[in-house]
GROMACS .gro file of C-alpha atoms in nm:
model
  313
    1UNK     CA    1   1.773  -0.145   6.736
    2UNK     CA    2   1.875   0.137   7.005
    3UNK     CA    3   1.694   0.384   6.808
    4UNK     CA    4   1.409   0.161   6.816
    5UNK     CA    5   1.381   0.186   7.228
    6UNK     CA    6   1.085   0.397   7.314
    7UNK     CA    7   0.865   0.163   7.102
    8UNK     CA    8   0.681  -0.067   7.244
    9UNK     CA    9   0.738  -0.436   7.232
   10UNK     CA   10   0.479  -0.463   7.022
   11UNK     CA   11   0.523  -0.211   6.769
   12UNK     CA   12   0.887  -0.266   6.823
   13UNK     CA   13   0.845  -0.559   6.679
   14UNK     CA   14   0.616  -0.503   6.376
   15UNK     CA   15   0.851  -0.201   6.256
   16UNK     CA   16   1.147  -0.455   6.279
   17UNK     CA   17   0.940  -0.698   6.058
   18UNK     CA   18   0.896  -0.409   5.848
   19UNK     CA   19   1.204  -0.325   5.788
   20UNK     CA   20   1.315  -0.695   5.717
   21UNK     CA   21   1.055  -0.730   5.486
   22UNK     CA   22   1.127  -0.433   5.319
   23UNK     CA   23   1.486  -0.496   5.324
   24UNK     CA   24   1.411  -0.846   5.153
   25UNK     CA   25   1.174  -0.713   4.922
   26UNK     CA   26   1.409  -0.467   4.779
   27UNK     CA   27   1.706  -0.772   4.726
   28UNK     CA   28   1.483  -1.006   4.573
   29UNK     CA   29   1.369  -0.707   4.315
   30UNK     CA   30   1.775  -0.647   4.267
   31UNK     CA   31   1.820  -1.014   4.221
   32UNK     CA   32   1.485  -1.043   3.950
   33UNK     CA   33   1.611  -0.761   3.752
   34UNK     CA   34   1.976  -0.891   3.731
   35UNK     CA   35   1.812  -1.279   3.611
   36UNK     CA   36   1.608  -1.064   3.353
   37UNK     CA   37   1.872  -0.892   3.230
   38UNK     CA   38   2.068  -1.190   3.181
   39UNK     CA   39   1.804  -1.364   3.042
   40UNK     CA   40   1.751  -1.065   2.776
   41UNK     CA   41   2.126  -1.098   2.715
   42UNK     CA   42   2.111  -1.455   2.624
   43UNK     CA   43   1.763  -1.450   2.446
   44UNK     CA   44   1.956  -1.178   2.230
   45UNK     CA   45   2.303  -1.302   2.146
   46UNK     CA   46   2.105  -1.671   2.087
   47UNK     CA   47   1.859  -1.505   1.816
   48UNK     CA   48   1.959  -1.514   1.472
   49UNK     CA   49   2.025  -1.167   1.295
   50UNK     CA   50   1.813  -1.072   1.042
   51UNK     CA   51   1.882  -1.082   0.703
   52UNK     CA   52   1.936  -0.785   0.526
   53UNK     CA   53   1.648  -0.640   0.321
   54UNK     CA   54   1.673  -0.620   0.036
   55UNK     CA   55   1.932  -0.804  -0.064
   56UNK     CA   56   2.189  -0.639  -0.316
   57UNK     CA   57   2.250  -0.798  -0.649
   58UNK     CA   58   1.950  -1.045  -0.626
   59UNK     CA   59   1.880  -1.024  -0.920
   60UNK     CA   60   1.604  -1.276  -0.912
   61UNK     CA   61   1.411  -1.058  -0.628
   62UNK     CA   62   1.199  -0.783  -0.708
   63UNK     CA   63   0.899  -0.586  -0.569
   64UNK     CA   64   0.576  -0.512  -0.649
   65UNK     CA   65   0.331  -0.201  -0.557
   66UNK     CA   66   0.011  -0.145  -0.560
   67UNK     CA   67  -0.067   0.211  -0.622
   68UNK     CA   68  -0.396   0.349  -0.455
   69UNK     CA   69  -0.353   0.451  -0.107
   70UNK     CA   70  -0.024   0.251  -0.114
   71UNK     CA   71   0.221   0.446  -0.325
   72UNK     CA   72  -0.033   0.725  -0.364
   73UNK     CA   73  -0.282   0.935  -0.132
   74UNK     CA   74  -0.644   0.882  -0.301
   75UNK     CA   75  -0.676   0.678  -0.629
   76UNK     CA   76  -0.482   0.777  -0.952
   77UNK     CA   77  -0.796   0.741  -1.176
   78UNK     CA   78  -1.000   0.974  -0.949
   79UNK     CA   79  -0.715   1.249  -0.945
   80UNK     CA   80  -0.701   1.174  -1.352
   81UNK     CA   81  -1.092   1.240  -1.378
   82UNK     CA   82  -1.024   1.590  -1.198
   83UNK     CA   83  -0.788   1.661  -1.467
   84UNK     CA   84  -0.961   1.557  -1.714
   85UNK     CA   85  -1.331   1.722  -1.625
   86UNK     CA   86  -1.113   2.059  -1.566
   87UNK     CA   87  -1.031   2.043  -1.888
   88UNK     CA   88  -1.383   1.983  -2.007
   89UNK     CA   89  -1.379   1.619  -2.121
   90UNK     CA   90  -1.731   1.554  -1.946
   91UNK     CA   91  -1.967   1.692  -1.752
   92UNK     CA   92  -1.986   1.728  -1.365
   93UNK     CA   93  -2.222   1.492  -1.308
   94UNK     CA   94  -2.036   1.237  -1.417
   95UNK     CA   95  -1.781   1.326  -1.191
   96UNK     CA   96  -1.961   1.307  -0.972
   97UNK     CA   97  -2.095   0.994  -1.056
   98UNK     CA   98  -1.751   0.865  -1.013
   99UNK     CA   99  -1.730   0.993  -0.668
  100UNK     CA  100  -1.997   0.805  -0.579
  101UNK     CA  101  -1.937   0.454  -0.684
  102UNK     CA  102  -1.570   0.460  -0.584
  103UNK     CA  103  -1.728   0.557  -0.185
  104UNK     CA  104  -1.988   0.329  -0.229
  105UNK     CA  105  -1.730   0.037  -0.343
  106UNK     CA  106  -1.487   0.153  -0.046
  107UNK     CA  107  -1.794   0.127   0.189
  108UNK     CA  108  -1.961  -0.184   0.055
  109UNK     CA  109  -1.596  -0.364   0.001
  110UNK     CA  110  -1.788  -0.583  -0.218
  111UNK     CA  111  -1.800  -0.594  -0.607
  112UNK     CA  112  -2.128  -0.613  -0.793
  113UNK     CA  113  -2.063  -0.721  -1.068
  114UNK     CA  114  -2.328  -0.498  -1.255
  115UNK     CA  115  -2.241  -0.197  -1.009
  116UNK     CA  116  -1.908  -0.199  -1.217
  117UNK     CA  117  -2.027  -0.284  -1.571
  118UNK     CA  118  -2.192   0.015  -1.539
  119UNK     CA  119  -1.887   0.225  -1.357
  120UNK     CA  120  -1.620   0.087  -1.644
  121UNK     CA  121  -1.871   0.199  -1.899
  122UNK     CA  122  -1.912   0.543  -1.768
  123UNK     CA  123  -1.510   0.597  -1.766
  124UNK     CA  124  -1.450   0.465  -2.133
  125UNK     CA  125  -1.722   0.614  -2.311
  126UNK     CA  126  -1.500   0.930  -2.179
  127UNK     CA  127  -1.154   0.833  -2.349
  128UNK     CA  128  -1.338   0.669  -2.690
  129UNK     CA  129  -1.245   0.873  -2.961
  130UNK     CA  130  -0.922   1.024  -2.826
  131UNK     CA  131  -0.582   0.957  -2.959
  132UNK     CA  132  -0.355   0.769  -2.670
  133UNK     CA  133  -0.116   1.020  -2.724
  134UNK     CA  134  -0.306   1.285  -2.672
  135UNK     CA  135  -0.446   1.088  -2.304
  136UNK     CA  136  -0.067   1.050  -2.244
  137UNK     CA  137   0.058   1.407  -2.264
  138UNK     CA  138  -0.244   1.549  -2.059
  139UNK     CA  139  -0.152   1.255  -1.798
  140UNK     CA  140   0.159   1.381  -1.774
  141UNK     CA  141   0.054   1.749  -1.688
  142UNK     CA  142  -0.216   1.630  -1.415
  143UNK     CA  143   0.083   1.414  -1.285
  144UNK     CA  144   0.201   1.747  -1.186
  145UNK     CA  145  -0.130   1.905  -1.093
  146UNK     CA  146  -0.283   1.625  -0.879
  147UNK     CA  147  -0.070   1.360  -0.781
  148UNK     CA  148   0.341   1.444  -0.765
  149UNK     CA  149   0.231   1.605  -0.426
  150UNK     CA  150   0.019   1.316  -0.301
  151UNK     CA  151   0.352   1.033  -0.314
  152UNK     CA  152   0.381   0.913   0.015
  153UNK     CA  153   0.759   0.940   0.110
  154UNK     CA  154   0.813   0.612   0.367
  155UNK     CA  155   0.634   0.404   0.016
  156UNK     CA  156   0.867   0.551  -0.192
  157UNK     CA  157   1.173   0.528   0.056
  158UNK     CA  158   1.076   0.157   0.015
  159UNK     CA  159   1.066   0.157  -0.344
  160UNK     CA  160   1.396   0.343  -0.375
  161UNK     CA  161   1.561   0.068  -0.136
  162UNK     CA  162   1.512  -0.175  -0.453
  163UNK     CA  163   1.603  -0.023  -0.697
  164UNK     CA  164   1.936   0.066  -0.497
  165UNK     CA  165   2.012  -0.287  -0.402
  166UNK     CA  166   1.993  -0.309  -0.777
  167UNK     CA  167   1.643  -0.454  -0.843
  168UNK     CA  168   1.328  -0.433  -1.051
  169UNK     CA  169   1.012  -0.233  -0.876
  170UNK     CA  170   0.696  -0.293  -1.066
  171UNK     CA  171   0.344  -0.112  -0.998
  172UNK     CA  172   0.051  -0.340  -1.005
  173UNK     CA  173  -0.284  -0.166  -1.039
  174UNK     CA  174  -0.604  -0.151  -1.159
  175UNK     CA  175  -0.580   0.215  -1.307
  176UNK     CA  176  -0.505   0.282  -1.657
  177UNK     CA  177  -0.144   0.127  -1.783
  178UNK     CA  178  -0.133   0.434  -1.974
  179UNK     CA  179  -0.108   0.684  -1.565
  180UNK     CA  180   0.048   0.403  -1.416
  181UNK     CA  181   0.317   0.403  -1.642
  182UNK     CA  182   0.376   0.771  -1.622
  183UNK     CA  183   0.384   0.736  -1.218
  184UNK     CA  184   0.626   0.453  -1.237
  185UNK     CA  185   0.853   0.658  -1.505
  186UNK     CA  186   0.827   0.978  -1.325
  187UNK     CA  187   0.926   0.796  -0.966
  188UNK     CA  188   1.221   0.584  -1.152
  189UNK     CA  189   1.087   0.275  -1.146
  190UNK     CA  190   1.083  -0.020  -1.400
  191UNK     CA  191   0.674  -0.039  -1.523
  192UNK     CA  192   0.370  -0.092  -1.476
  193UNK     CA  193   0.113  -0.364  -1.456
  194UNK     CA  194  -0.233  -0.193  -1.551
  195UNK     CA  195  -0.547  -0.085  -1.711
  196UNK     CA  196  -0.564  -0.167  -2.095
  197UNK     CA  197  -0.807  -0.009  -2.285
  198UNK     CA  198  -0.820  -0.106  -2.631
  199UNK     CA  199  -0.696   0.127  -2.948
  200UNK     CA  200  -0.704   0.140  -3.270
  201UNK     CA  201  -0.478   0.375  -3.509
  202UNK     CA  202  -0.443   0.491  -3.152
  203UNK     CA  203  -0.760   0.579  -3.103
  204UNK     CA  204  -0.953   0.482  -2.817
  205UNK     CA  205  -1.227   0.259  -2.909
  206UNK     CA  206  -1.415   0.259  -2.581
  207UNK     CA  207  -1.370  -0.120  -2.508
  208UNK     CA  208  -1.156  -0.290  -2.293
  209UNK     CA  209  -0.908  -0.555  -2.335
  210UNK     CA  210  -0.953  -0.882  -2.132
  211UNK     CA  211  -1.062  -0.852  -1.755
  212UNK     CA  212  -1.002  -0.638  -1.428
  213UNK     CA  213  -0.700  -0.676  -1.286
  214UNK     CA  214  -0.806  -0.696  -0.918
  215UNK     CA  215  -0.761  -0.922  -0.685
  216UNK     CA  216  -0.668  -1.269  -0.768
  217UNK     CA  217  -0.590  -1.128  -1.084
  218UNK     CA  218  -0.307  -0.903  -0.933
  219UNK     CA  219  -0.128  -1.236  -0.834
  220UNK     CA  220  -0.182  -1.417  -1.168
  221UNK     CA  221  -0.024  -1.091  -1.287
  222UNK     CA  222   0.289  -1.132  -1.048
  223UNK     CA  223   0.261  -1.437  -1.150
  224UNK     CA  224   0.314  -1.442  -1.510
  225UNK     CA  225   0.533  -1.154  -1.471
  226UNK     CA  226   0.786  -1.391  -1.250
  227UNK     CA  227   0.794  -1.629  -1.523
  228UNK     CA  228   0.881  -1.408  -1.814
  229UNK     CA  229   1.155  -1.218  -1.582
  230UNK     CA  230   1.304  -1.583  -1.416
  231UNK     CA  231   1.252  -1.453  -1.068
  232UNK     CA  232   1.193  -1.639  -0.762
  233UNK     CA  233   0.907  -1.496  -0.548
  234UNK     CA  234   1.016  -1.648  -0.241
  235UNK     CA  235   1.297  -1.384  -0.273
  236UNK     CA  236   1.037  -1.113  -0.393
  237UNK     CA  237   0.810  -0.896  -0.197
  238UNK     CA  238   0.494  -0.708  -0.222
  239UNK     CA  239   0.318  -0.399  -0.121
  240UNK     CA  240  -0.075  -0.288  -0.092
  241UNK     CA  241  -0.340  -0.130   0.157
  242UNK     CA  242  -0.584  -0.306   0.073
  243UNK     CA  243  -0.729  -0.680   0.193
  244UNK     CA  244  -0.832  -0.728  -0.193
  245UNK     CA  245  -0.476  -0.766  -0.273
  246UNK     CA  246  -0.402  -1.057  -0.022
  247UNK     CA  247  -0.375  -1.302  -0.325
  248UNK     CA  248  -0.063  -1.094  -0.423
  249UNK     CA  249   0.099  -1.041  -0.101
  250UNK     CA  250   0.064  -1.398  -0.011
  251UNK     CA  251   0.269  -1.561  -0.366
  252UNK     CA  252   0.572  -1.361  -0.241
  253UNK     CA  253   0.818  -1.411   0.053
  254UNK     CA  254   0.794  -1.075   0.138
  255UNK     CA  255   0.476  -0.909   0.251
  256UNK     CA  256   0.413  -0.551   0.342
  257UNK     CA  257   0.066  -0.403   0.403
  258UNK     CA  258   0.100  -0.032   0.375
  259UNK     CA  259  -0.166   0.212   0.530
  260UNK     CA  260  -0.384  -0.127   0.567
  261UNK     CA  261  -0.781  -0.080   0.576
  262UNK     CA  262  -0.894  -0.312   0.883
  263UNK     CA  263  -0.886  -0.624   0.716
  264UNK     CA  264  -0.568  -0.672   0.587
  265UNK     CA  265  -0.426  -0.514   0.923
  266UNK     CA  266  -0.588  -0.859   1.096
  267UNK     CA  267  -0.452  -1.085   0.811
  268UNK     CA  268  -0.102  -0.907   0.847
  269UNK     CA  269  -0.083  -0.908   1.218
  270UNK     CA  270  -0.262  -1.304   1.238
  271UNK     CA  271   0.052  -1.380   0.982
  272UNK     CA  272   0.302  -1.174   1.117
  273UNK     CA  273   0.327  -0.934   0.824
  274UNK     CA  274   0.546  -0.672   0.854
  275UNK     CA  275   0.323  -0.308   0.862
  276UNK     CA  276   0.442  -0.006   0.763
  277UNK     CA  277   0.158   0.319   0.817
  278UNK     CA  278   0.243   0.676   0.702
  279UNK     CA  279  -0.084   0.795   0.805
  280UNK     CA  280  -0.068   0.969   1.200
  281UNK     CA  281  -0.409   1.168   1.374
  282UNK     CA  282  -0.627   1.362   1.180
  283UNK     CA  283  -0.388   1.308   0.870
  284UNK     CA  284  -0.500   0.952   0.825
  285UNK     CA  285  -0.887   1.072   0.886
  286UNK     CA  286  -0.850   1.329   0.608
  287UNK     CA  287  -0.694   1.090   0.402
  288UNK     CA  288  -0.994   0.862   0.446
  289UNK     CA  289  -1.173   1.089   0.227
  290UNK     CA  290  -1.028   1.065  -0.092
  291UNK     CA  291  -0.940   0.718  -0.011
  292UNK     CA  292  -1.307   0.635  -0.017
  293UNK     CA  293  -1.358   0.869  -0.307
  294UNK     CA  294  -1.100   0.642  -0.558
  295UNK     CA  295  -1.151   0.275  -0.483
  296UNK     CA  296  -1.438   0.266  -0.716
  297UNK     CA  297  -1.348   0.505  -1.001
  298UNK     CA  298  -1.089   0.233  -1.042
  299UNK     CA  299  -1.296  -0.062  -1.008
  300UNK     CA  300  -1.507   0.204  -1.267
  301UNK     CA  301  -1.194   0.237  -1.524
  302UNK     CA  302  -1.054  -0.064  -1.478
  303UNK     CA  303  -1.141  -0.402  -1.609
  304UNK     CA  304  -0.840  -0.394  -1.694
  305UNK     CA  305  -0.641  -0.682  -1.875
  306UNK     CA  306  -0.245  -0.728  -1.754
  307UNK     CA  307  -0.028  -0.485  -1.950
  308UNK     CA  308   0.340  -0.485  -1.940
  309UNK     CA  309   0.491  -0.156  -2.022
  310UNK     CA  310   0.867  -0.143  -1.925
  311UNK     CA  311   1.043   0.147  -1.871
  312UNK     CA  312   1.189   0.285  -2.166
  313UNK     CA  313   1.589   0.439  -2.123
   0.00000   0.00000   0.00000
């Protein structure tokens, strides 16, 4: 403490302290952060790995997608309705009629049940009269115009992960089976769960066939679907943005909310749901737009029964 000698006693003594205490400070930090570190080490090689997911030649998993906002910016039957009033099927009114009750539905997050009578009328008394083949070949040209550009990639990244580990990948929506079967066969996967609207001669008669598949619906859907394909849904998993699909994400083992709206980010995080968002900053806002502009178009085309239409090779 030589260097220490023109202090005095006094402050001698407090900058000795000092130092000590510093000194001692500084070793029990060294000594916490070598305990942590260990700890970390142990907590680490004493957790189980995770199973790889999917699993490769399970061939009694598969995965199921919704479509709006989850495989697909916006809702297909509102980008369908653009294609279809450019090319002079109805007036714009009516379009934007459709605008309307699919923000109002977003908005309200509620179905009235007469608020969608009245929507699912508006959007078949469109169709009636016009061959299904005729619906299908303009779907597949406003595929191209509206919605090929609006896939998000991380969805279909997932998607493609199933089908490589060699399983099925089914869409489950409430659009038209007719677009959601030229989405899933235009993004390789196996079907589509959907919209049926009934036909005659192949002519659309303007009625629907059975009820809306939305929410619990979706899962009876899964459900059935399961049965008929001997798959085990504890090995399965599930994808959607939206809190009215819960029923379906809870019957598998594997839940995924994708870009979730507010309540199914709660339900995810309160059950430890894995999230996955492609939306980032002003992106996501902008997306909000269309978003709220296609929820209830579909609940407006839908009622839809549960249609099975497997990929044809």
């Amino acid at each position: 403490m030589a260097s220490l000698g023109w202090l005095s006693p006094r402050r001698r003594s407090a900058t000795a302290r000092s130092v000590l205490a510093g000194e001692a400070s500084a070793e029990a930090a060294r000594k916490s952060s070598q305990e942590l570190e260990l700890a970390e080490e142990t907590a680490e090689s004493a957790a189980p790995e995770e199973p790889e997911f999917p699993v490769a030649g399970d061939e009694q998993a598969a995965a199921f997608f919704d479509l709006d906002n989850t495989v697909m910016q916006g809702a297909a039957l509102f980008h369908f309705g653009k294609g279809l009033y450019k090319r002079k099927f109805f007036q714009r009114r009516e379009l934007t009629r459709f605008a309307w009750q699919q923000a109002w539905f977003r908005v309200a997050g509620v179905e009235d049940p007469e608020h969608m009578q009245d929507a699912r009328d508006s959007a078949l008394s469109i169709v009636k009269g016009h061959r299904v083949a005729e619906l299908m070949s303009i779907g597949e040209e406003i595929y191209d115009e509206y919605m090929a550009e609006r896939i998000w990639p991380g969805t279909r990244a997932l998607a493609q992960a199933h089908l490589d580990a060699g399983q099925k990948v089914w869409l489950v929506t409430a659009a038209p089976v007719e677009t959601a079967t030229i989405i899933a066969r235009r993004l390789g996967l196996t079907g589509a769960l959907g919209t049926v609207a009934e036909s005659v001669d192949g002519v659309y008669t303007g009625k629907l066939v059975g009820e809306p598949l939305h929410g619990p619906a979706k899962a009876e859907a899964v459900r059935a679907l399961a049965t008929a394909e001997n798959l085990d849904l504890n090995r399965c998993a599930a994808y959607s943005d939206s809190h009215n699909d819960i029923p379906m994400l809870s019957l598998v083992g594997h839940p995924y909310a994708i870009n979730p709206d507010s309540k199914l980010r709660k339900h995810a995080r309160e059950r430890d749901w894995r999230l996955r968002d492609y939306r980032t900053g002003r992106k996501a806002a902008k997306v909000g737009i269309p978003a709220a502009a296609g929820v209830g178009a579909i609940a407006g085309g839908t009622a839809a029964a549960i249609a099975l239409h497997r990929r044809r090779r």
